[in-house]
Tab-separated table of C-alpha atoms and ligand atoms in Angstrom:
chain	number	residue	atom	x	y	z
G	1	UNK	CA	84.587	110.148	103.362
G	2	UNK	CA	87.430	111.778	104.629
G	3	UNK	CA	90.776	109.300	103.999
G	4	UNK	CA	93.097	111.778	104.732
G	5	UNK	CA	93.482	112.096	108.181
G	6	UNK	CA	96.188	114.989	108.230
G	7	UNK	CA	99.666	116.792	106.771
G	8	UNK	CA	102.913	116.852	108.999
G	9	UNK	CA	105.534	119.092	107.982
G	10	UNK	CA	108.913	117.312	106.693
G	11	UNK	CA	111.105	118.944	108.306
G	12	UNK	CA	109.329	121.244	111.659
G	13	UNK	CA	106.356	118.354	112.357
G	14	UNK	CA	104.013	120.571	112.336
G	15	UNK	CA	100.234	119.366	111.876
G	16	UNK	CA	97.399	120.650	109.565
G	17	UNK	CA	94.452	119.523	108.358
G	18	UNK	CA	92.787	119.714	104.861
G	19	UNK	CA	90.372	122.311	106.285
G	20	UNK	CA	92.560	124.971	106.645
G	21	UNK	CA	93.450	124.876	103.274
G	22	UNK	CA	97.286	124.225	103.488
G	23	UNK	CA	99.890	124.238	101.014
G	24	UNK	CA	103.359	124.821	102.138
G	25	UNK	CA	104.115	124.593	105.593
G	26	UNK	CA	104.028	128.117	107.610
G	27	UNK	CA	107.302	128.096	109.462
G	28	UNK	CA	109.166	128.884	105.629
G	29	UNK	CA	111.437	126.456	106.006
G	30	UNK	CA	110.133	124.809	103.186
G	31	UNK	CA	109.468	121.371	104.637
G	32	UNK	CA	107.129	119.397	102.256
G	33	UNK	CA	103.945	118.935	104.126
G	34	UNK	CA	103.732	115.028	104.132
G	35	UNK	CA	99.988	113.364	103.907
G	36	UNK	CA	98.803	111.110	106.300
G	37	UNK	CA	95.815	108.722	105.317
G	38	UNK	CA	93.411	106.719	107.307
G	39	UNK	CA	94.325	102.989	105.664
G	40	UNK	CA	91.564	101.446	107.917
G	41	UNK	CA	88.837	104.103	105.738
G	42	UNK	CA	90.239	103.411	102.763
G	43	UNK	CA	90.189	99.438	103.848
G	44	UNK	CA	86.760	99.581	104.575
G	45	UNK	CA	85.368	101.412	101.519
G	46	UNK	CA	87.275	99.423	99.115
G	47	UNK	CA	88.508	96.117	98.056
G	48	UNK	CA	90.822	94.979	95.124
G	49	UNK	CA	87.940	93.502	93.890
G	50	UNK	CA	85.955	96.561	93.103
G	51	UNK	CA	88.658	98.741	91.962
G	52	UNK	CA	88.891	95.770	88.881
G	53	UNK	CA	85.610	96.651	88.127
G	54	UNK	CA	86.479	100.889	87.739
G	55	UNK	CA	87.378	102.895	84.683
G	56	UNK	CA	91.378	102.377	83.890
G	57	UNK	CA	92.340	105.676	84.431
G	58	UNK	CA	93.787	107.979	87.352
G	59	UNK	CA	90.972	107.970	89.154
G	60	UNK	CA	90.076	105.061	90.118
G	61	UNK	CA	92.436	104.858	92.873
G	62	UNK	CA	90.145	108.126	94.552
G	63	UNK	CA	90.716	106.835	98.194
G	64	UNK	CA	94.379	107.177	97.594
G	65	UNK	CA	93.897	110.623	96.915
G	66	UNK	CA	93.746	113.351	98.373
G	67	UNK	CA	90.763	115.351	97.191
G	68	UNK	CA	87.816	115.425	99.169
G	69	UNK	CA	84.899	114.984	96.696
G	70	UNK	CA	84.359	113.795	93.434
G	71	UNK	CA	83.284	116.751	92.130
G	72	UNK	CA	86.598	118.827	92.184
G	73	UNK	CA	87.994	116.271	90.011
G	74	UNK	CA	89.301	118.106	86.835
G	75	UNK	CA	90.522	115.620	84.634
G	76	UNK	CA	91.733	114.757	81.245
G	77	UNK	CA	91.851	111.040	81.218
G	78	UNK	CA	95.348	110.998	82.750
G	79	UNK	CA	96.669	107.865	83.487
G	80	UNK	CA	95.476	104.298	82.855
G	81	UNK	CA	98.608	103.855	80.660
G	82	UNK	CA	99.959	100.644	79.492
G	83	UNK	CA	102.432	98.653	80.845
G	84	UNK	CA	104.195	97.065	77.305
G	85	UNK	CA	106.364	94.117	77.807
G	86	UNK	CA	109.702	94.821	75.848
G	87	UNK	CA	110.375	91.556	74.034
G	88	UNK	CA	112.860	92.763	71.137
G	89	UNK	CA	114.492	95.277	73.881
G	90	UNK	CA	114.716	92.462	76.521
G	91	UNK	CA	116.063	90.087	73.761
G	92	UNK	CA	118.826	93.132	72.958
G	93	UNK	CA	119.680	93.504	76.981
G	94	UNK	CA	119.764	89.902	77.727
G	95	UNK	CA	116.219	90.276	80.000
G	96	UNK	CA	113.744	88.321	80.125
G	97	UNK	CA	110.839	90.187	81.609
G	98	UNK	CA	111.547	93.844	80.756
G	99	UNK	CA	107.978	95.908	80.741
G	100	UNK	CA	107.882	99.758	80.038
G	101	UNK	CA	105.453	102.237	81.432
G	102	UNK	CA	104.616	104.247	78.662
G	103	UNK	CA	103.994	107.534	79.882
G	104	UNK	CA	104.402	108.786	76.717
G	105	UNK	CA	100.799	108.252	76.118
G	106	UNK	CA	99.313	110.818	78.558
G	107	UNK	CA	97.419	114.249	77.404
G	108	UNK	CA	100.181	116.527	77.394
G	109	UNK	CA	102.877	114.079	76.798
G	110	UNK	CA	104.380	113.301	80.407
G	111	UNK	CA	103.500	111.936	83.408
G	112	UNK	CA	103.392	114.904	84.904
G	113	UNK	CA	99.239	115.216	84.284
G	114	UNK	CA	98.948	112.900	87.196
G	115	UNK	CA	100.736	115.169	89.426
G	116	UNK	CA	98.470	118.499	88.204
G	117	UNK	CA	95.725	116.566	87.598
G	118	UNK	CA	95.404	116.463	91.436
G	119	UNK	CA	97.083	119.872	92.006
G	120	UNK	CA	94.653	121.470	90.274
G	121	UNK	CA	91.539	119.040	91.591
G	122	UNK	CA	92.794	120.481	94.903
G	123	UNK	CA	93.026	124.301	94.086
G	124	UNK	CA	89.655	124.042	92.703
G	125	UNK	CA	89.089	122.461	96.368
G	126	UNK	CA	90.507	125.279	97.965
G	127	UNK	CA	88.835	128.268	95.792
G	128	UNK	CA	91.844	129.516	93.800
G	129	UNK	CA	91.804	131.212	90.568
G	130	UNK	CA	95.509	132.035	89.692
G	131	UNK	CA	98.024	129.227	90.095
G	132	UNK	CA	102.192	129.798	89.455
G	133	UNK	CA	104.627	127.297	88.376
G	134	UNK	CA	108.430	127.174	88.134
G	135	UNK	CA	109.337	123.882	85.578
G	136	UNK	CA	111.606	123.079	82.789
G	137	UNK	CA	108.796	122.974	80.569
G	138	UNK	CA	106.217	119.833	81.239
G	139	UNK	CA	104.845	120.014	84.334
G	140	UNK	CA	104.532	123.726	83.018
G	141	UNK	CA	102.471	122.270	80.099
G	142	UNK	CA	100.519	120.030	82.779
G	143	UNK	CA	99.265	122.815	85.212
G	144	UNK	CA	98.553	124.740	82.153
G	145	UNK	CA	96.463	121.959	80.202
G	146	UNK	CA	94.696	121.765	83.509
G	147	UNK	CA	94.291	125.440	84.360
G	148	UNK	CA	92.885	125.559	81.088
G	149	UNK	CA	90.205	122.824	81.970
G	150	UNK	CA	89.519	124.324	85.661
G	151	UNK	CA	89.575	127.760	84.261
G	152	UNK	CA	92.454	128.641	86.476
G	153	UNK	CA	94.948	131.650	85.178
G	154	UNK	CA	98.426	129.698	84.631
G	155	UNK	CA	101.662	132.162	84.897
G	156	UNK	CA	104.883	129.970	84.234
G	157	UNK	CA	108.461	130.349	84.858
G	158	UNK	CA	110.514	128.535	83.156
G	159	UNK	CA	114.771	128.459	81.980
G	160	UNK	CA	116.199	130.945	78.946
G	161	UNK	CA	117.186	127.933	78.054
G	162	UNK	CA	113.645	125.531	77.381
G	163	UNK	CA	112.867	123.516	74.586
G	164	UNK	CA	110.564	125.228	72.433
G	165	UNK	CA	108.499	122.180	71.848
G	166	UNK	CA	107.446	122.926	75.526
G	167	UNK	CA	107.023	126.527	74.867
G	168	UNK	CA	104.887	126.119	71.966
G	169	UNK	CA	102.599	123.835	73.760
G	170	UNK	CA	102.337	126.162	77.123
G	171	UNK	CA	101.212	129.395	75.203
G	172	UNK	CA	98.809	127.534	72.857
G	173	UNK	CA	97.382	126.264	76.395
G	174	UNK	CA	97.003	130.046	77.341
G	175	UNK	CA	99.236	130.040	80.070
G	176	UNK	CA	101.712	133.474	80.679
G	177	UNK	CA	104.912	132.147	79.985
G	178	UNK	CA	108.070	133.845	80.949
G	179	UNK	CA	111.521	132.794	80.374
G	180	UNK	CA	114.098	133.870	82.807
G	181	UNK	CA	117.795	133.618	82.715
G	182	UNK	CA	119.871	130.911	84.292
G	183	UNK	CA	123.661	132.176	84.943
G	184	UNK	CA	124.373	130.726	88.714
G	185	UNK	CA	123.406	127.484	90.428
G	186	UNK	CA	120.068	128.674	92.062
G	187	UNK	CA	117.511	127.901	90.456
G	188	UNK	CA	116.304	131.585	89.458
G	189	UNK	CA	112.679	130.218	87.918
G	190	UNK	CA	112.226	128.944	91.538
G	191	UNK	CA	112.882	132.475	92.599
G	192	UNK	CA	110.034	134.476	90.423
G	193	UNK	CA	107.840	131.349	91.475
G	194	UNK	CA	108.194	132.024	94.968
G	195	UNK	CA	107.558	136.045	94.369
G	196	UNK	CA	104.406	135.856	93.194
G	197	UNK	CA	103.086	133.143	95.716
G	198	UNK	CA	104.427	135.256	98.536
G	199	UNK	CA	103.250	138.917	97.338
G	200	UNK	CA	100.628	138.248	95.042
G	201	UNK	CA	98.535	135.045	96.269
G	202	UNK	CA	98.825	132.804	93.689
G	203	UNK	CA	98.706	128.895	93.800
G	204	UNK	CA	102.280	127.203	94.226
G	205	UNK	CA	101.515	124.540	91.491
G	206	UNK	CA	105.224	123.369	90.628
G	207	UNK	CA	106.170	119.391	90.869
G	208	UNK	CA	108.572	120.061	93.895
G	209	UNK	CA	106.860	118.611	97.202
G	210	UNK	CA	108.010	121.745	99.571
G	211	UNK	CA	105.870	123.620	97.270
G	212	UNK	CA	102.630	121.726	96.650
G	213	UNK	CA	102.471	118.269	98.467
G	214	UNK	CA	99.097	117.494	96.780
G	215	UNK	CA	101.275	116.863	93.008
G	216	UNK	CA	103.049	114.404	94.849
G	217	UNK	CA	100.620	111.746	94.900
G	218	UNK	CA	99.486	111.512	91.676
G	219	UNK	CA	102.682	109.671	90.529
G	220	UNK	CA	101.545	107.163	93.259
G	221	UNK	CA	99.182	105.816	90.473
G	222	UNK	CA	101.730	104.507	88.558
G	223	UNK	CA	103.208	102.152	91.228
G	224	UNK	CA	99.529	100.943	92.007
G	225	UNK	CA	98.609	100.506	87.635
G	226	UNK	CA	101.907	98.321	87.608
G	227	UNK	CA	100.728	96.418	90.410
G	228	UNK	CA	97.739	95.559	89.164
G	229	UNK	CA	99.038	94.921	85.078
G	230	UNK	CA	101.415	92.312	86.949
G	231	UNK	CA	98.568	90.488	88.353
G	232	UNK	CA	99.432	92.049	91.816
G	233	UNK	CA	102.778	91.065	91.842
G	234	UNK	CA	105.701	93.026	92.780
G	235	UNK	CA	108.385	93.917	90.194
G	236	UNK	CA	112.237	93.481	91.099
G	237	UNK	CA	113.047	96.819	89.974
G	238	UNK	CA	112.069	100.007	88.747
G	239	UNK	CA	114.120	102.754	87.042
G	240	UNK	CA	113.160	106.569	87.651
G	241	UNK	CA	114.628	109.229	85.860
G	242	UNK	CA	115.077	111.892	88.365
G	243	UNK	CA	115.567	115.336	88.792
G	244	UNK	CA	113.589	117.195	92.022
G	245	UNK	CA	113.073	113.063	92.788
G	246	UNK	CA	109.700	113.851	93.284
G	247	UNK	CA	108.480	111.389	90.935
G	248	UNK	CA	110.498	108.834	92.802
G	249	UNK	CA	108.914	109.722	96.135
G	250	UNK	CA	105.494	109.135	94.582
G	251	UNK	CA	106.501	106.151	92.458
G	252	UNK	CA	107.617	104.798	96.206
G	253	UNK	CA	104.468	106.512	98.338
G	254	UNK	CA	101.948	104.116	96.263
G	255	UNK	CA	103.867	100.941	96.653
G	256	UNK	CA	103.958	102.081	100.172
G	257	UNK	CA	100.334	102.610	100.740
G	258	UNK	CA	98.845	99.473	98.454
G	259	UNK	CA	101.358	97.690	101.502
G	260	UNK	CA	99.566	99.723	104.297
G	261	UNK	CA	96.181	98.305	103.214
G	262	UNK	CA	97.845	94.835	103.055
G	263	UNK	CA	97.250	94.495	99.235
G	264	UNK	CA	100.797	93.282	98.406
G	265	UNK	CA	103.784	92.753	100.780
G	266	UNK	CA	107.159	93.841	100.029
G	267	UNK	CA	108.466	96.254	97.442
G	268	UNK	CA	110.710	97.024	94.168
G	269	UNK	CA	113.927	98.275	94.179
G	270	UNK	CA	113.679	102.108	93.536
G	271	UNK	CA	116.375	102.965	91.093
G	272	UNK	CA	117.217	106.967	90.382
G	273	UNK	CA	118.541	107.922	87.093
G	274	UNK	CA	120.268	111.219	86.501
G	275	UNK	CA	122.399	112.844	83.817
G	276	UNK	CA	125.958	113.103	84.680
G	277	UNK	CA	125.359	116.362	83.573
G	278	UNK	CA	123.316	117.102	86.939
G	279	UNK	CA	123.273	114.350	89.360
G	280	UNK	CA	122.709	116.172	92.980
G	281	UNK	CA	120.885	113.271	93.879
G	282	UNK	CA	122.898	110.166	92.876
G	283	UNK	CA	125.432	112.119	94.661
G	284	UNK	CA	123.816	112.684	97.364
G	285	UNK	CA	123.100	108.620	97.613
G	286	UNK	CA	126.293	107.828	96.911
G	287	UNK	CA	128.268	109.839	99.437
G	288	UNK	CA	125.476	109.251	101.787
G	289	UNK	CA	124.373	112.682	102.551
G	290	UNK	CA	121.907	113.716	105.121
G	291	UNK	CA	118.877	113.583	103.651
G	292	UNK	CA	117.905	116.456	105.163
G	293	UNK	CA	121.228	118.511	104.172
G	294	UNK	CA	121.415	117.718	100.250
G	295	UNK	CA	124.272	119.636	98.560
G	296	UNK	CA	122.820	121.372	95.341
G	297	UNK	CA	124.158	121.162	92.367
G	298	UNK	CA	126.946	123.809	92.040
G	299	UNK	CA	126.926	124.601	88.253
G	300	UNK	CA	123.621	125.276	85.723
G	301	UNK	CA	122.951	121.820	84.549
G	302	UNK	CA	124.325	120.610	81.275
G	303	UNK	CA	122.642	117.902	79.714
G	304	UNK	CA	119.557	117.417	77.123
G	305	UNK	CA	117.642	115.735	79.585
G	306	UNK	CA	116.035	119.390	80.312
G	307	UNK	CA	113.291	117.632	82.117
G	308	UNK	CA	115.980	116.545	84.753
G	309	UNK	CA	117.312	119.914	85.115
G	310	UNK	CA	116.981	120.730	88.958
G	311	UNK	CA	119.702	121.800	90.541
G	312	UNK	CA	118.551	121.229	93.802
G	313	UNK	CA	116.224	117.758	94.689
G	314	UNK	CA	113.353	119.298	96.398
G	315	UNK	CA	112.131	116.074	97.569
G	316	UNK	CA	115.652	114.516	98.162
G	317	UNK	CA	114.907	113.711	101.436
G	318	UNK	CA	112.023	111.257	100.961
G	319	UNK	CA	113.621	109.935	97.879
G	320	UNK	CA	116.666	108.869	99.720
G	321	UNK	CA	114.508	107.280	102.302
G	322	UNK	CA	112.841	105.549	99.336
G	323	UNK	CA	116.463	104.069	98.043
G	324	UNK	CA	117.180	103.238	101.524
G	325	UNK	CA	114.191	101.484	102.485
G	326	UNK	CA	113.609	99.416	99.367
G	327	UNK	CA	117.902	98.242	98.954
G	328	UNK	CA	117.706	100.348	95.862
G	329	UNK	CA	120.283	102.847	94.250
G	330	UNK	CA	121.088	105.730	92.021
G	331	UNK	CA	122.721	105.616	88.620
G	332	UNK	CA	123.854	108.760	86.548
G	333	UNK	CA	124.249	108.171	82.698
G	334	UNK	CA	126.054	110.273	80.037
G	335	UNK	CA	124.088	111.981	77.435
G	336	UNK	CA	125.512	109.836	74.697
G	337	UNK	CA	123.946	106.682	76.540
G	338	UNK	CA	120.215	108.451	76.983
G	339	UNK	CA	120.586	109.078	72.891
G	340	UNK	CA	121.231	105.475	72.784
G	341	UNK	CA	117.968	104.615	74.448
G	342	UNK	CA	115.917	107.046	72.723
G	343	UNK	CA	116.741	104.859	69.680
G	344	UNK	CA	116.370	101.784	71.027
G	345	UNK	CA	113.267	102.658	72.455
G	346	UNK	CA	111.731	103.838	69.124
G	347	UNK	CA	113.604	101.421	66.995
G	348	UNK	CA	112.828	98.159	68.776
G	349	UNK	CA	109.711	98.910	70.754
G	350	UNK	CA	108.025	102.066	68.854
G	351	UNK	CA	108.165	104.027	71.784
G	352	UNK	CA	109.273	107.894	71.209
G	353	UNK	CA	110.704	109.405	74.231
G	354	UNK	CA	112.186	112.617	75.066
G	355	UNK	CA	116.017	112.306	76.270
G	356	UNK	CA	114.346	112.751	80.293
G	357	UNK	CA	111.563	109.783	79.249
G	358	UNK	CA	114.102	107.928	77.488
G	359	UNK	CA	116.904	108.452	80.961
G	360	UNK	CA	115.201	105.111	82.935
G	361	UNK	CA	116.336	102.915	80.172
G	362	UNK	CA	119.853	104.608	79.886
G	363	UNK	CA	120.156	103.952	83.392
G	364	UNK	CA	119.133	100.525	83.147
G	365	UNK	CA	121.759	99.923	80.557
G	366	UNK	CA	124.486	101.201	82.721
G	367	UNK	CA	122.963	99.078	86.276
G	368	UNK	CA	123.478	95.648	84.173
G	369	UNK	CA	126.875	96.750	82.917
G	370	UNK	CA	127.547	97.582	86.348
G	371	UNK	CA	126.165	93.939	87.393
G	372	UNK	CA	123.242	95.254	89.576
G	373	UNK	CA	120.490	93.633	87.228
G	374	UNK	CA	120.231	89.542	86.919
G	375	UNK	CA	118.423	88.733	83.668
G	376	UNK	CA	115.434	86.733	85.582
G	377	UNK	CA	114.543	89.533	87.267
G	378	UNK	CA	111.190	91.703	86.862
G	379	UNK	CA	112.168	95.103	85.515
G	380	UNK	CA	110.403	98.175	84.871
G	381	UNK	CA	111.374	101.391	83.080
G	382	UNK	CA	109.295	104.183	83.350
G	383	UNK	CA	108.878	106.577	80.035
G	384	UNK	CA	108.075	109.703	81.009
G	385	UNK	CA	107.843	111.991	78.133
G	386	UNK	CA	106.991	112.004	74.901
G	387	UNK	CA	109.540	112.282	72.134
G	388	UNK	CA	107.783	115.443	70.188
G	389	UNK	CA	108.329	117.169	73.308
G	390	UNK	CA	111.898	118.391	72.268
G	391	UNK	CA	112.471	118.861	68.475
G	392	UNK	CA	115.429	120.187	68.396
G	393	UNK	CA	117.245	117.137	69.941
G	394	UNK	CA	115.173	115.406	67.693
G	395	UNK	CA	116.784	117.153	64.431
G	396	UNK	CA	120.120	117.270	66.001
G	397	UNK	CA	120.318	113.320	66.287
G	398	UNK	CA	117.957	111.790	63.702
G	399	UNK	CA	119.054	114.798	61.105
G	400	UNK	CA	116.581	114.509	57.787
G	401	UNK	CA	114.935	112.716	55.123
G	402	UNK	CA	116.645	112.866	51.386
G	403	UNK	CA	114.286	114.137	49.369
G	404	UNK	CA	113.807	112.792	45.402
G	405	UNK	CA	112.298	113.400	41.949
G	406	UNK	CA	109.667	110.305	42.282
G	407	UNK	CA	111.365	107.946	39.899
G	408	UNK	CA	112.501	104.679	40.113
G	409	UNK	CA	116.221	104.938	39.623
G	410	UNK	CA	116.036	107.960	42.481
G	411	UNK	CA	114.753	105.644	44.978
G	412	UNK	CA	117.459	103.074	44.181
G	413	UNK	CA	120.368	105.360	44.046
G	414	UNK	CA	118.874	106.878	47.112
G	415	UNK	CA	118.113	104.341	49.495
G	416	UNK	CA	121.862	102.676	49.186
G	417	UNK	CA	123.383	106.096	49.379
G	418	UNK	CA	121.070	107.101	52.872
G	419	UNK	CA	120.267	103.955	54.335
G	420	UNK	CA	122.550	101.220	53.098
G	421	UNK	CA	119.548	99.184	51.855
G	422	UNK	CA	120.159	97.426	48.041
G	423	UNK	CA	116.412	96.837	46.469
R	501	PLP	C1	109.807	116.024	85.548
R	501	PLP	C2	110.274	114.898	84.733
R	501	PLP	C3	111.030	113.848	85.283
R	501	PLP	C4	111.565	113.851	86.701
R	501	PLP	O1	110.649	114.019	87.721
R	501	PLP	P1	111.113	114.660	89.105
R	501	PLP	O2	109.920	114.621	89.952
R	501	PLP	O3	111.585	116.045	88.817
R	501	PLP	O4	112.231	113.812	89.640
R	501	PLP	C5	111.334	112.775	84.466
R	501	PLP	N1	110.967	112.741	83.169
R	501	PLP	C6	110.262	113.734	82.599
R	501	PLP	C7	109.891	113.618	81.164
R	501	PLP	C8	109.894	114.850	83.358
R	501	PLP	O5	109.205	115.828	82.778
């Protein structure tokens, strides 16, 4: 059953096919090796139909993805997340059909299991046994969850700087983690990444397309689980926060390829969300760069949206495309307004989201004071990380609880003095 019918370099054109085993593109000009799929296959060996009838997870979009045979699958029971329509939140915005994707909900906390989920799948394809990442800290925590699974070796790169949540949850995982200092623009985990892959043969395995193309389409998932929890229709928006805007370019692929089998026609605005404490992209959108000449970053980034911490977007190019093709646009959002949302979000619709998860809604705050959102339309937020993810922003904002003697007149005194509330 092959559905893929090749790769094509981003940026040379060069061709390869899955047999040779390819992961980045051999001219080192680190062009993302783009996937090309056989829609007629895929047509023919299923219909909407039988996908209903499949296990709500990942996985049941197989034909969409690019692993040959079932049995490289290595899987946690990614995906398959829910789609929760926002009722108190909408009422609070002045929407009335606001849904989040909770990708809260996911094994290691993000959605970035979908993307390693079929990174790994593929190096078990391809008969590797050491795989190297370069991440802020969750796809990090992905490939290792994974690795652990597949029984692939995990060595990880990430900033001085991560959260220690991520840390914590990487070395329990067994991957080698290494923390390496971040004084100029370039990104220097990307750096030690690329050392090892080059000298030593391992696995490129981050969630930047130039370096594994294979992540990439894992995120597609969620465009085709939203499709199907709204009945197959197509929302008006959706609002990606975005850092390497590889998410985005995978959020945009599946919409993309559920319209090359003729399963829905048309598609969402894509809308980017970045901190304006790092916003290459947004710029890059709104001065209308070349998508193929993105100006990094210039400074370390400086916001606590450390999951939206690349300097440079390594998949830019396509993301542009993706604003361009669908009328969408970018948005970047102070850090003050992304610890708004994290508060709405847990305060009105229980959901507990890192400042990255919690950057979609932030950004959809500032789009309808901006006047880009109408209040009929069909909006989604993605949530992309869980809010345990990052204590210490946690403690810094939400501070503690008062603690008591357990008596009665404690409580009383207490609760007006904390929280304002007479019993
Ligand atoms: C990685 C990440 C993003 C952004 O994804 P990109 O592909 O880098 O644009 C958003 N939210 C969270 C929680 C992430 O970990």
């Amino acid at each position: 059953m092959p559905f893929v019918k090749y790769l094509r370099c981003a940026r040379c054109g060069r061709i390869y096919y899955l047999d040779e085993k390819p992961v980045m593109c051999k001219n080192k000009d680190l062009g993302r090796l783009d996937i090309y799929y056989d829609y007629e296959a895929i047509k023919n060996s299923i219909t909407r139909e039988e996908l209903a009838k499949r296990p709500f997870y990942m996985w049941r979009y197989f034909e969409f993805l690019p692993v040959s045979d079932r049995k490289y699958i290595v899987s946690l029971g990614e995906g398959g997340t829910p789609l929760i329509k926002a009722e108190r939140l909408g009422e609070y915005l002045g929407l009335k059909n606001l849904y989040l994707k909770d990708e809260t909900r996911m094994p290691t906390g993000s959605f970035k299991d979908r993307c390693m989920s079929v990174a790994v799948s593929m190096a078990k394809q391809f008969g590797f046994t050491k795989a190297a990442i370069a991440s802020s800290g969750n796809a990090a925590a992905a490939l290792a969850a994974y690795g652990a699974k597949a029984g692939i070796d995990v060595i990880a790169f990430v900033p001085d700087f991560a959260a220690y949540g991520k840390i914590a949850q990487l070395l329990f995982y067994g991957a080698k983690v290494i923390r390496v200092k971040w004084t100029e623009a370039e990104d220097p985990t990307v750096k030690m990444m690329k050392l090892v892959v080059e000298k030593y043969g391992f696995y490129p395995s981050p969630s930047f397309g130039p370096f594994n193309p294979y992540q990439i389409e894992g995120p597609k998932t969620i465009a085709f689980e939203i499709i199907e929890q709204l009945n197959w229709s197509i929302p008006d928006q959706v609002f990606i926060p975005t850092g390497a805007a590889s998410l985005l370019t995978g959020v945009y692929n599946g919409f993309r390829d559920f319209n090359n089998v003729g399963w829905i026609n048309g598609y969402p605005k894509i809308v980017a969300v970045q901190s304006t404490g790092n916003a290459p992209f947004v710029r890059a959108w709104m001065e209308k760069q070349d998508p193929m000449n993105i100006r990094p970053w210039e400074k370390p980034p400086e916001t606590i949206a450390t999951g939206l911490e690349d300097t440079f977007p390594w998949d830019g190019d396509a993301g542009l495309k993706a604003l361009y093709h669908t009328n969408g646009y970018g948005v970047a959002v102070e850090d003050e307004l992304i610890l708004k949302a994290m508060k709405l979000l847990a305060s009105l619709e229980g959901v507990f989201a890192e400042p990255s998860g919690a950057a979609g809604l932030a950004g959809l705050m500032k789009a309808i004071n901006d006047g880009l959102v109408d209040k009929d339309e069909k909006i989604v937020v993605l949530v992309t990380g869980h809010g345990l993810k990052d204590p210490d922003i946690v403690r810094k904002t939400a501070g503690d609880a008062p603690t008591i003697e357990p008596r009665e007149e404690e409580l009383v005194k207490v609760l007006e003095k904390y929280y304002g509330i007479k019993l």
